[in-house]
């Protein structure tokens, strides 16, 4: 086994676990893809490491993306949770804002989903802090005796403490939480102001409850993960990816599990930034399609967009995370017939077990992967990653069941129709992060990755009129690459401000200095020395009278208040089509991103030489999105290339298929492909 030092990135998806190992001595990248084992992800990780022949003692750093928090919430498998709040505010969590967070506006049968903590587990404490932060009533800690006894009776495992106006002064909340921890040492306690010190009583309470509900589940998982990896010989520090695009320690993740909902998908965005920067493509949209879902995000000037007022399932989440939109459409998404006789895709997935029918593991329902196999886009003569051989007869039998339901014997047309529905659904997700945010997708490059991304990315690009697609090396492992490249990151926010016309720049700078001091202290406590610190600021601004804000980048030391106002007006006009220059603007929050910069691997591409020879040629079914195109449609003889035989500068036109470990790229007619020095394939539409 190798004893050279390794960096490890692991992305655990709903269907597969992707592992990427970087040899710091040789620069070699090793990859593995194994089925995900729900609740026991470490088993697949250890098996993949052993298969790659890596000495566990040689692992220097280990970064892990996890779906534990997301799955526990969606399956409602969180802890027995109680909420403790200010007297008179017991029902804030249920009243909300009187609007639907999910459900159709005209659905007469719609019912509000129940809160995670029902009313009989929501309790009040005598205390009060005023809106200016002054303490009107200190917490009546003597009331905790009866409350803690009740918690024990109910079997409470976790308590969320969310007091009114705690975002201004968290003293009452902190004192109460400390008293609870002393009385209930085996119960987890979450504090709202420690998680998100921002305005918004409902959103802050909801965030606190989400964190409390998931903390015991996350703590158990992380403790088991650390123990199992240590038992397997891994002594390196283990970091968990956060929704904000940075990594955090196990201890931090255990206390802030609500910050890990996008732990897996954010890795792909980070990996895309690295690939796009080497390809000189600063503006792009990521298209991450796996076995269960598709995640898309927009990146402008190599900077991913952030969102601060988010929603997970039916519940508000007031924590910073990348602006990623997710839909239930993946390679394992099940194709079914709706009540109106139309084809539907997902969100139910065949998962890793039994998986699509073509996997031959007992699945009988048709999926997107089965449709691709029937159209000749996947091989039956060679195994996929992990030695999986596909069964075309099983796919045909699976589609025959819905063909009979619809009343057709055209299995190929049915499979092609299923892909068309899936492409339309995925293109809608791209519009959500582009058109709905004020951007034209035609101005961006599409970067498809994930196990199924490069198979469908070109069709999505054609649907949206995008002319450039960038397919990275190891597309099935790009999220794992992003985990490996992630810096340590912590976000801080301070509610502060007022009207710009009345503020003084020195006061804003003083707030920034306090935030930076806090950020430096936290980074140093996590092993990041001052030489690795990097700080950046945004300021939440709105026009006077508005109820929402926009985050505006602030270059501390060079941007004054007038520059901030100009940046805000320009951003507001770009986003909403107008700028209210006659109205005053006001600052609501000051935000700091504190990063601990890690050493990045030098990802050299070992380029082969010579002209590659196709592995084979087979008929593949193509149907152009553009009905006016004169390109042939239907079955076309298509060459199959091996990705690792394609040298730098190699060019070819579609139709073509490019196979590699963990991913297959489908290049339709009308596209030209060129291999860059980074190993990425830059694909552009051929001018008519």
XYZ file of C-alpha atoms in Angstrom:
688
model
C 0.000 0.000 0.000
C 1.111 3.560 -0.741
C 2.485 5.634 2.151
C 2.605 8.923 0.247
C 0.426 11.760 1.623
C -3.146 12.032 0.351
C -5.960 14.556 0.382
C -9.396 12.925 0.387
C -12.709 14.392 -0.781
C -15.892 12.377 -0.290
C -19.380 13.194 -1.546
C -22.170 10.960 -0.277
C -25.160 11.156 -2.600
C -28.536 9.503 -2.451
C -27.432 6.778 -4.874
C -23.630 6.710 -4.998
C -20.705 7.745 -2.821
C -17.923 9.424 -4.801
C -14.361 9.487 -3.463
C -11.406 11.384 -4.902
C -7.865 10.962 -3.571
C -5.016 13.321 -4.472
C -1.434 12.130 -4.057
C 0.488 15.205 -2.907
C 3.828 13.679 -3.883
C 3.041 12.559 -7.413
C 0.049 14.788 -8.259
C -1.959 11.686 -9.205
C -5.736 11.672 -8.793
C -7.475 8.422 -7.912
C -11.241 7.999 -8.014
C -13.781 5.500 -6.753
C -17.567 5.244 -6.903
C -19.499 2.884 -4.628
C -23.192 2.518 -3.755
C -24.305 4.694 -0.840
C -25.242 2.851 2.322
C -27.888 4.887 4.180
C -26.818 5.450 7.782
C -23.506 3.648 7.224
C -21.738 5.851 4.692
C -18.339 5.191 6.242
C -18.437 1.549 5.144
C -18.425 2.541 1.482
C -15.727 5.141 2.145
C -13.415 2.618 3.804
C -14.049 0.042 1.083
C -13.209 2.593 -1.629
C -9.983 3.584 0.130
C -8.911 -0.036 0.469
C -9.718 -0.692 -3.198
C -7.495 2.231 -4.208
C -4.615 0.815 -2.156
C -4.222 3.857 0.073
C -2.496 3.575 3.437
C -4.886 5.117 5.963
C -1.971 6.616 7.918
C -0.965 8.521 4.777
C -4.207 10.552 4.664
C -3.397 14.152 5.640
C -6.826 15.740 5.226
C -10.332 14.340 4.870
C -13.362 16.430 3.831
C -16.811 14.871 3.801
C -20.084 16.031 2.280
C -23.114 14.511 3.982
C -26.872 14.360 3.484
C -27.618 13.300 7.063
C -29.387 16.544 8.024
C -31.441 16.701 4.833
C -32.522 13.074 4.996
C -33.426 13.232 8.678
C -35.671 16.240 8.032
C -37.353 14.894 4.896
C -38.008 11.563 6.579
C -39.031 13.270 9.853
C -36.511 11.209 11.803
C -35.195 14.002 13.999
C -34.991 14.079 17.783
C -37.758 14.542 20.351
C -37.532 18.327 20.542
C -38.917 21.076 22.766
C -38.972 24.832 22.226
C -38.499 27.344 25.041
C -39.472 30.906 24.221
C -40.514 34.217 25.770
C -43.809 34.231 27.656
C -46.591 35.102 25.233
C -44.705 33.943 22.129
C -45.346 30.221 22.261
C -47.175 30.150 18.924
C -44.818 32.249 16.785
C -43.549 29.036 15.212
C -47.048 28.020 14.110
C -48.489 31.425 13.204
C -45.552 32.255 10.963
C -46.328 35.055 8.547
C -49.736 33.946 7.415
C -48.557 32.838 3.982
C -47.977 29.528 2.274
C -44.382 28.394 2.143
C -45.259 25.316 0.089
C -48.421 24.264 -1.714
C -50.340 25.736 -4.616
C -52.101 29.049 -4.031
C -55.338 27.747 -5.553
C -55.274 24.301 -3.938
C -58.512 24.270 -1.936
C -57.486 21.099 -0.100
C -54.100 22.442 0.990
C -53.207 22.167 4.653
C -50.273 23.787 6.398
C -47.615 21.205 7.305
C -47.401 20.814 11.093
C -44.432 22.472 12.823
C -41.560 20.249 13.870
C -42.401 21.015 17.503
C -46.104 20.673 18.301
C -47.819 22.961 20.791
C -47.634 20.561 23.737
C -43.849 20.704 23.452
C -43.542 24.462 23.185
C -42.983 26.180 26.534
C -42.694 29.759 27.820
C -40.319 31.403 30.285
C -40.689 34.734 32.015
C -38.046 37.070 30.515
C -37.980 40.048 28.151
C -35.445 42.032 26.170
C -36.505 45.273 24.492
C -35.989 46.043 20.807
C -33.015 48.273 21.691
C -31.326 45.421 23.579
C -32.067 46.604 27.109
C -33.112 43.840 29.509
C -36.605 44.493 30.841
C -36.880 41.169 32.703
C -34.018 38.775 33.419
C -34.848 35.085 32.881
C -36.801 33.547 35.759
C -34.462 30.594 36.140
C -36.479 29.255 39.066
C -39.167 28.309 36.534
C -36.745 25.869 34.945
C -37.182 23.307 37.735
C -40.729 22.473 36.653
C -39.821 22.759 32.961
C -36.869 20.375 33.139
C -38.985 17.853 35.013
C -41.529 18.072 32.211
C -38.803 17.644 29.596
C -37.710 14.430 31.293
C -41.285 13.128 31.355
C -41.624 13.759 27.621
C -38.293 12.152 26.780
C -36.959 15.365 25.251
C -33.568 14.902 23.570
C -33.011 18.459 22.362
C -34.234 21.955 23.294
C -34.292 25.089 21.167
C -34.131 28.401 23.065
C -35.480 31.332 21.045
C -36.244 34.556 22.930
C -37.720 37.757 21.562
C -35.092 40.319 20.466
C -32.235 37.962 21.375
C -30.527 38.983 18.142
C -29.828 42.405 19.704
C -28.848 41.164 23.165
C -28.404 37.418 23.675
C -27.748 37.651 27.421
C -31.072 36.200 28.580
C -30.925 33.443 26.008
C -27.348 32.470 26.865
C -28.033 32.421 30.613
C -31.087 30.210 30.147
C -29.255 27.830 27.820
C -26.393 27.510 30.313
C -28.852 26.703 33.100
C -30.547 24.075 30.942
C -27.240 22.415 30.116
C -26.395 22.247 33.810
C -29.735 20.672 34.697
C -29.959 18.412 31.619
C -26.389 17.436 30.704
C -27.550 14.729 28.270
C -29.875 17.053 26.326
C -28.651 19.173 23.394
C -29.463 22.881 23.615
C -29.568 25.236 20.613
C -29.596 29.044 20.975
C -31.258 31.113 18.254
C -28.968 34.152 18.533
C -25.871 31.969 18.467
C -27.066 30.436 15.201
C -28.468 33.508 13.461
C -28.351 36.909 15.221
C -30.734 38.578 12.756
C -34.131 40.232 12.674
C -37.103 38.030 11.911
C -38.700 36.390 14.931
C -40.361 33.591 12.959
C -37.346 32.827 10.758
C -34.905 32.848 13.695
C -37.167 30.584 15.767
C -37.646 28.211 12.837
C -33.871 28.022 12.293
C -33.312 27.292 15.976
C -35.939 24.526 15.951
C -34.451 22.966 12.808
C -31.036 22.907 14.441
C -32.397 21.460 17.681
C -34.439 18.835 15.850
C -31.406 17.571 13.936
C -28.540 18.018 16.418
C -28.785 14.646 18.239
C -29.006 12.823 14.890
C -25.989 14.687 13.527
C -23.961 14.253 16.724
C -24.505 10.492 16.704
C -23.588 10.238 13.042
C -20.447 12.366 13.328
C -19.279 10.510 16.442
C -19.794 7.181 14.701
C -18.062 8.462 11.564
C -15.014 9.600 13.537
C -14.853 6.327 15.488
C -15.256 4.124 12.408
C -12.684 6.036 10.373
C -10.255 5.991 13.305
C -10.812 2.250 13.679
C -10.059 1.941 9.977
C -6.709 3.652 10.528
C -7.539 7.221 9.475
C -5.973 9.643 11.953
C -6.302 12.818 9.872
C -8.560 15.676 10.871
C -12.059 15.251 9.446
C -13.966 18.258 8.157
C -17.585 18.520 7.077
C -18.747 20.665 4.178
C -21.125 23.475 5.089
C -23.950 24.950 3.032
C -21.960 28.189 2.708
C -19.363 26.524 0.473
C -16.678 26.132 3.139
C -15.561 23.353 5.440
C -16.001 23.158 9.202
C -14.670 20.945 11.950
C -16.658 18.012 13.305
C -17.260 19.912 16.538
C -18.610 22.950 14.696
C -20.810 20.805 12.453
C -22.276 18.995 15.459
C -23.436 22.297 16.957
C -24.518 23.955 13.716
C -26.047 21.056 11.797
C -28.625 23.375 10.195
C -25.654 24.766 8.266
C -25.073 21.422 6.497
C -28.262 20.971 4.460
C -26.367 21.573 1.189
C -23.210 19.824 2.373
C -22.996 17.667 -0.763
C -24.144 19.963 -3.603
C -21.915 22.905 -2.604
C -18.835 20.795 -3.311
C -19.747 20.663 -6.980
C -20.007 24.437 -7.153
C -16.568 24.798 -5.557
C -15.074 22.273 -7.948
C -16.688 24.070 -10.899
C -15.075 27.361 -9.864
C -11.652 25.706 -10.062
C -12.388 24.152 -13.475
C -13.951 27.324 -14.894
C -11.063 29.529 -13.766
C -8.579 27.336 -15.659
C -10.810 27.473 -18.754
C -11.253 31.279 -18.586
C -15.021 30.959 -18.120
C -15.897 33.258 -15.193
C -19.676 33.198 -15.760
C -21.290 29.776 -15.665
C -24.208 27.711 -14.436
C -23.568 24.402 -12.719
C -25.682 21.384 -13.645
C -25.148 18.580 -11.126
C -27.281 15.555 -11.993
C -26.870 12.448 -9.907
C -28.985 9.397 -9.344
C -31.648 11.055 -7.196
C -31.735 14.785 -7.880
C -30.406 17.648 -9.996
C -28.799 20.717 -8.400
C -28.155 23.936 -10.310
C -26.425 27.179 -9.311
C -25.351 30.388 -11.036
C -21.810 31.749 -10.677
C -20.900 35.268 -11.832
C -17.259 36.391 -12.002
C -16.211 33.090 -10.378
C -18.273 34.042 -7.305
C -21.225 31.807 -6.370
C -24.400 33.615 -5.388
C -25.317 33.409 -1.718
C -28.782 33.280 -0.169
C -29.539 34.265 3.426
C -33.309 33.805 3.710
C -33.784 30.184 2.734
C -36.296 27.424 3.117
C -35.782 23.704 3.716
C -38.877 21.670 2.958
C -41.690 23.718 4.573
C -39.499 25.525 7.102
C -37.614 28.853 6.912
C -33.849 28.671 7.432
C -32.047 31.922 8.186
C -28.476 30.794 7.599
C -26.133 31.602 4.693
C -25.943 28.999 1.957
C -25.120 28.904 -1.726
C -28.071 29.771 -3.944
C -28.632 26.218 -5.200
C -31.930 25.053 -6.638
C -32.752 21.354 -6.390
C -35.353 19.262 -8.183
C -36.188 15.563 -7.938
C -34.830 14.475 -11.322
C -31.853 12.126 -11.509
C -30.701 9.058 -13.353
C -32.711 6.894 -10.973
C -35.869 9.041 -11.108
C -38.884 6.876 -11.844
C -40.955 7.469 -14.986
C -44.685 7.149 -14.360
C -48.057 8.075 -15.839
C -50.101 10.814 -14.201
C -53.857 10.791 -13.679
C -54.269 12.797 -16.892
C -52.305 10.231 -18.924
C -49.144 12.316 -19.254
C -45.601 11.164 -18.536
C -44.183 12.290 -15.186
C -40.613 12.175 -13.890
C -39.747 11.716 -10.197
C -39.380 12.889 -7.535
C -39.442 9.247 -6.398
C -36.146 7.539 -7.180
C -35.057 3.927 -7.469
C -32.016 4.890 -5.390
C -28.970 2.661 -5.091
C -30.982 -0.387 -4.058
C -32.634 -1.828 -6.032
C -31.710 0.942 -8.479
C -32.929 1.305 -12.082
C -34.252 -1.832 -13.789
C -31.164 -1.990 -16.013
C -28.940 -2.508 -12.937
C -30.322 -6.018 -12.616
C -30.735 -5.726 -8.853
C -34.453 -6.274 -8.659
C -35.771 -2.915 -9.867
C -38.807 -3.205 -12.138
C -39.980 0.381 -12.619
C -38.646 2.481 -15.543
C -36.173 5.263 -14.829
C -34.212 7.919 -16.723
C -31.214 5.560 -16.828
C -33.378 2.908 -18.461
C -34.525 5.444 -21.067
C -30.915 6.311 -21.897
C -30.023 2.649 -22.281
C -32.936 2.041 -24.662
C -31.761 4.988 -26.790
C -28.259 3.523 -27.116
C -26.604 6.091 -24.884
C -25.267 3.627 -22.327
C -23.211 0.487 -23.029
C -24.281 -3.094 -22.540
C -21.007 -4.604 -23.762
C -18.750 -2.912 -21.156
C -19.238 -2.459 -17.400
C -19.841 0.896 -15.763
C -17.935 2.085 -12.680
C -17.844 -0.646 -10.058
C -18.134 -3.414 -12.647
C -21.868 -2.895 -13.200
C -23.181 -4.496 -16.408
C -26.451 -3.064 -17.732
C -29.409 -5.158 -18.853
C -31.302 -3.736 -21.866
C -34.048 -6.379 -21.658
C -34.851 -5.326 -18.092
C -35.168 -1.686 -19.244
C -37.416 -2.714 -22.131
C -39.670 -4.725 -19.810
C -39.868 -1.833 -17.363
C -40.977 0.618 -20.065
C -43.391 -1.937 -21.483
C -45.505 -1.610 -18.336
C -46.174 2.107 -18.855
C -46.388 1.681 -22.638
C -49.339 -0.624 -22.029
C -50.848 1.917 -19.629
C -50.573 4.696 -22.214
C -51.613 2.479 -25.106
C -48.530 2.481 -27.330
C -46.074 -0.087 -28.582
C -43.379 2.492 -29.427
C -40.926 1.830 -26.592
C -38.190 3.992 -28.166
C -40.552 6.931 -28.629
C -41.721 6.515 -25.058
C -38.145 6.520 -23.739
C -37.331 9.588 -25.822
C -40.459 11.313 -24.540
C -39.437 10.578 -20.962
C -36.066 12.231 -21.583
C -37.785 15.248 -23.159
C -39.948 15.670 -20.057
C -36.892 15.361 -17.816
C -34.940 17.908 -19.898
C -37.822 20.399 -19.730
C -37.989 19.960 -15.975
C -34.240 20.459 -15.560
C -34.203 23.473 -17.890
C -36.870 24.974 -15.639
C -34.502 24.604 -12.695
C -31.794 26.488 -14.622
C -34.291 29.268 -15.388
C -35.033 29.467 -11.661
C -31.432 30.458 -10.819
C -30.906 32.620 -13.907
C -33.974 34.229 -15.503
C -35.763 34.523 -12.154
C -32.674 36.233 -10.691
C -32.316 38.717 -13.545
C -29.772 36.822 -15.674
C -29.937 35.516 -19.247
C -28.685 31.897 -19.332
C -27.414 32.455 -22.888
C -24.690 34.675 -21.401
C -23.345 31.773 -19.341
C -21.441 28.544 -19.878
C -23.128 25.341 -18.695
C -20.941 23.004 -16.618
C -22.590 19.565 -16.381
C -21.262 17.044 -13.887
C -22.391 14.299 -11.571
C -22.922 10.779 -12.809
C -25.689 11.824 -15.218
C -24.939 15.530 -15.827
C -22.868 15.216 -19.038
C -25.470 12.822 -20.454
C -28.197 15.463 -20.372
C -26.324 18.787 -20.222
C -26.254 19.364 -23.986
C -30.021 18.834 -24.298
C -30.616 21.304 -21.446
C -28.266 23.815 -23.104
C -30.157 23.494 -26.406
C -33.464 23.972 -24.615
C -32.168 27.243 -23.128
C -30.254 28.526 -26.171
C -26.866 28.215 -24.432
C -23.988 27.871 -26.891
C -21.116 26.610 -24.709
C -20.842 23.534 -22.492
C -17.751 22.805 -20.384
C -17.350 19.174 -19.300
C -14.644 18.745 -16.605
C -12.398 15.738 -16.108
C -13.823 13.322 -13.559
C -17.330 14.813 -13.916
C -18.782 12.127 -11.688
C -16.409 13.185 -8.909
C -16.469 16.973 -9.218
C -18.358 17.402 -5.940
C -15.706 15.311 -4.191
C -13.052 17.544 -5.796
C -14.853 20.597 -4.413
C -14.808 19.077 -0.931
C -11.064 18.556 -1.248
C -10.461 22.176 -2.328
C -12.706 23.782 0.306
C -11.306 26.410 2.653
C -12.417 26.631 6.269
C -15.254 29.165 6.399
C -17.363 30.827 9.065
C -20.009 33.505 8.486
C -20.730 36.325 10.929
C -23.504 38.915 10.899
C -24.251 41.999 12.969
C -27.649 43.743 12.812
C -26.572 47.361 12.500
C -27.287 50.396 10.394
C -29.828 53.020 9.523
C -30.321 55.432 6.646
C -27.189 55.983 4.617
C -27.721 59.722 4.691
C -27.378 59.696 8.490
C -24.591 57.132 8.959
C -20.886 57.724 9.521
C -18.308 55.538 7.772
C -16.154 55.321 10.910
C -19.021 53.653 12.779
C -19.433 51.049 10.031
C -15.696 50.401 10.126
C -15.840 49.899 13.896
C -18.525 47.229 13.488
C -16.411 45.537 10.815
C -13.400 45.561 13.137
C -15.400 43.816 15.876
C -16.619 41.170 13.427
C -13.105 40.602 12.116
C -11.804 40.132 15.655
C -14.462 37.469 16.257
C -13.669 35.803 12.946
C -9.936 35.676 13.604
C -10.522 34.188 17.052
C -12.722 31.400 15.674
C -10.330 30.562 12.826
C -7.390 30.367 15.194
C -9.366 28.090 17.517
C -9.826 25.749 14.542
C -6.105 25.620 13.799
C -5.885 28.370 11.177
C -3.053 30.820 11.882
C -3.281 34.549 10.992
C -1.251 34.026 7.813
C -4.143 31.943 6.425
C -6.933 34.380 7.283
C -8.982 36.048 4.565
C -11.901 38.377 5.266
C -14.597 39.790 3.003
C -17.690 41.875 3.693
C -21.196 42.369 2.399
C -23.781 44.846 3.616
C -27.531 44.185 3.464
C -29.176 47.316 2.035
C -32.740 48.228 1.085
C -34.625 51.312 0.036
C -36.458 53.041 2.866
C -39.840 51.372 3.177
C -38.810 48.081 1.585
C -39.251 44.815 3.475
C -36.394 42.955 1.742
C -32.688 43.613 1.293
C -29.940 42.929 -1.235
C -26.406 41.924 -0.179
C -23.891 44.449 -1.533
C -20.158 43.726 -1.572
C -18.166 46.222 0.504
C -14.473 46.749 -0.108
C -13.446 47.863 3.350
C -10.830 50.562 3.213
C -11.746 51.801 -0.253
C -15.561 51.961 -0.521
C -17.281 54.810 1.275
C -21.011 55.177 1.891
C -21.533 56.886 -1.477
C -19.878 53.943 -3.238
C -22.098 51.517 -1.312
C -25.178 53.440 -2.431
C -24.035 53.377 -6.059
C -23.336 49.626 -5.889
C -26.770 49.018 -4.367
C -28.604 51.077 -7.018
C -26.792 49.197 -9.802
C -27.526 45.797 -8.224
C -31.195 46.670 -7.656
C -31.607 47.766 -11.264
C -29.879 44.631 -12.575
C -32.071 42.414 -10.386
C -35.463 44.129 -10.600
C -35.163 46.431 -13.615
C -35.211 49.760 -11.783
C -33.338 51.871 -9.207
C -35.209 54.234 -6.858
C -32.484 56.880 -6.804
C -34.771 59.524 -5.283
C -35.417 57.416 -2.176
C -33.028 57.042 0.734
C -31.416 53.645 1.324
C -30.618 51.990 4.617
C -28.230 49.388 5.957
C -29.802 46.520 7.905
C -26.966 44.015 8.476
C -23.193 43.879 8.164
C -21.811 40.456 7.185
C -18.313 39.020 7.374
C -17.012 35.905 5.644
C -13.959 34.622 7.520
C -11.937 32.043 5.612
C -8.988 29.916 6.624
C -7.171 29.264 3.349
C -5.961 25.691 2.845
C -3.188 24.561 0.504
C -4.685 23.712 -2.878
C -3.490 20.717 -4.898
C -1.904 21.334 -8.287
C -4.247 19.407 -10.550
C -2.035 18.554 -13.496
C -3.591 16.745 -16.456
C -1.558 13.773 -17.677
C -2.333 14.186 -21.350
C -1.899 11.226 -23.704
C -0.397 11.635 -27.163
C -1.503 10.580 -30.593
C -4.912 10.483 -32.197
C -7.446 8.427 -30.249
C -9.280 5.601 -31.952
C -12.951 5.097 -31.063
C -13.595 2.134 -28.803
C -16.576 1.183 -30.900
C -19.494 2.553 -32.851
C -23.171 1.938 -32.189
C -26.540 3.379 -33.210
C -27.754 6.113 -30.844
C -31.120 7.857 -31.006
C -31.015 11.685 -31.176
C -33.807 14.178 -31.504
C -32.943 17.846 -31.928
C -34.630 20.336 -29.638
C -34.682 22.909 -32.459
C -37.456 21.760 -34.793
C -36.145 24.048 -37.567
C -32.796 22.229 -37.667
C -31.963 20.335 -40.842
C -29.856 17.836 -38.902
C -30.890 14.210 -39.238
C -32.828 12.779 -36.318
C -33.457 9.263 -35.175
C -30.854 6.500 -35.039
C -27.338 7.651 -35.957
C -24.096 5.653 -36.013
C -22.092 7.211 -33.194
C -18.402 6.761 -32.269
C -17.537 5.937 -28.651
C -14.335 7.525 -27.249
C -12.463 6.779 -24.035
C -11.851 10.056 -22.199
C -8.359 9.122 -21.011
C -7.135 8.596 -24.599
C -8.000 12.122 -25.776
C -4.923 14.420 -25.987
C -4.841 18.190 -25.562
C -6.023 19.885 -28.740
C -8.042 16.922 -29.965
C -11.236 18.053 -31.709
C -14.294 16.201 -32.968
C -17.891 16.899 -33.898
C -21.051 15.289 -32.577
C -22.697 12.946 -32.525
C -20.274 11.198 -30.195
C -20.149 9.524 -26.807
C -17.236 9.929 -24.392
C -16.907 7.342 -21.629
C -14.837 7.573 -18.452
C -14.935 6.209 -14.932
C -17.960 7.660 -13.172
C -19.501 9.535 -16.088
C -20.627 9.403 -19.721
C -20.833 12.444 -22.001
C -23.437 12.474 -24.783
C -22.516 14.953 -27.548
C -25.476 15.460 -29.924
C -25.200 16.473 -33.581
C -24.428 20.152 -34.069
C -21.721 20.449 -31.371
C -17.938 20.719 -31.703
C -15.668 19.516 -28.889
C -12.089 20.491 -28.078
C -9.841 19.183 -25.278
C -8.074 21.888 -23.232
C -4.799 21.720 -21.282
C -6.774 21.195 -18.066
C -8.337 18.089 -19.579
C -11.756 19.736 -19.737
C -13.806 19.485 -22.928
C -14.978 22.856 -24.267
C -18.039 22.236 -26.424
C -19.631 24.860 -28.677
C -22.490 24.857 -31.118
C -21.496 24.636 -34.768
C -22.546 27.762 -36.650
C -25.176 27.072 -39.295
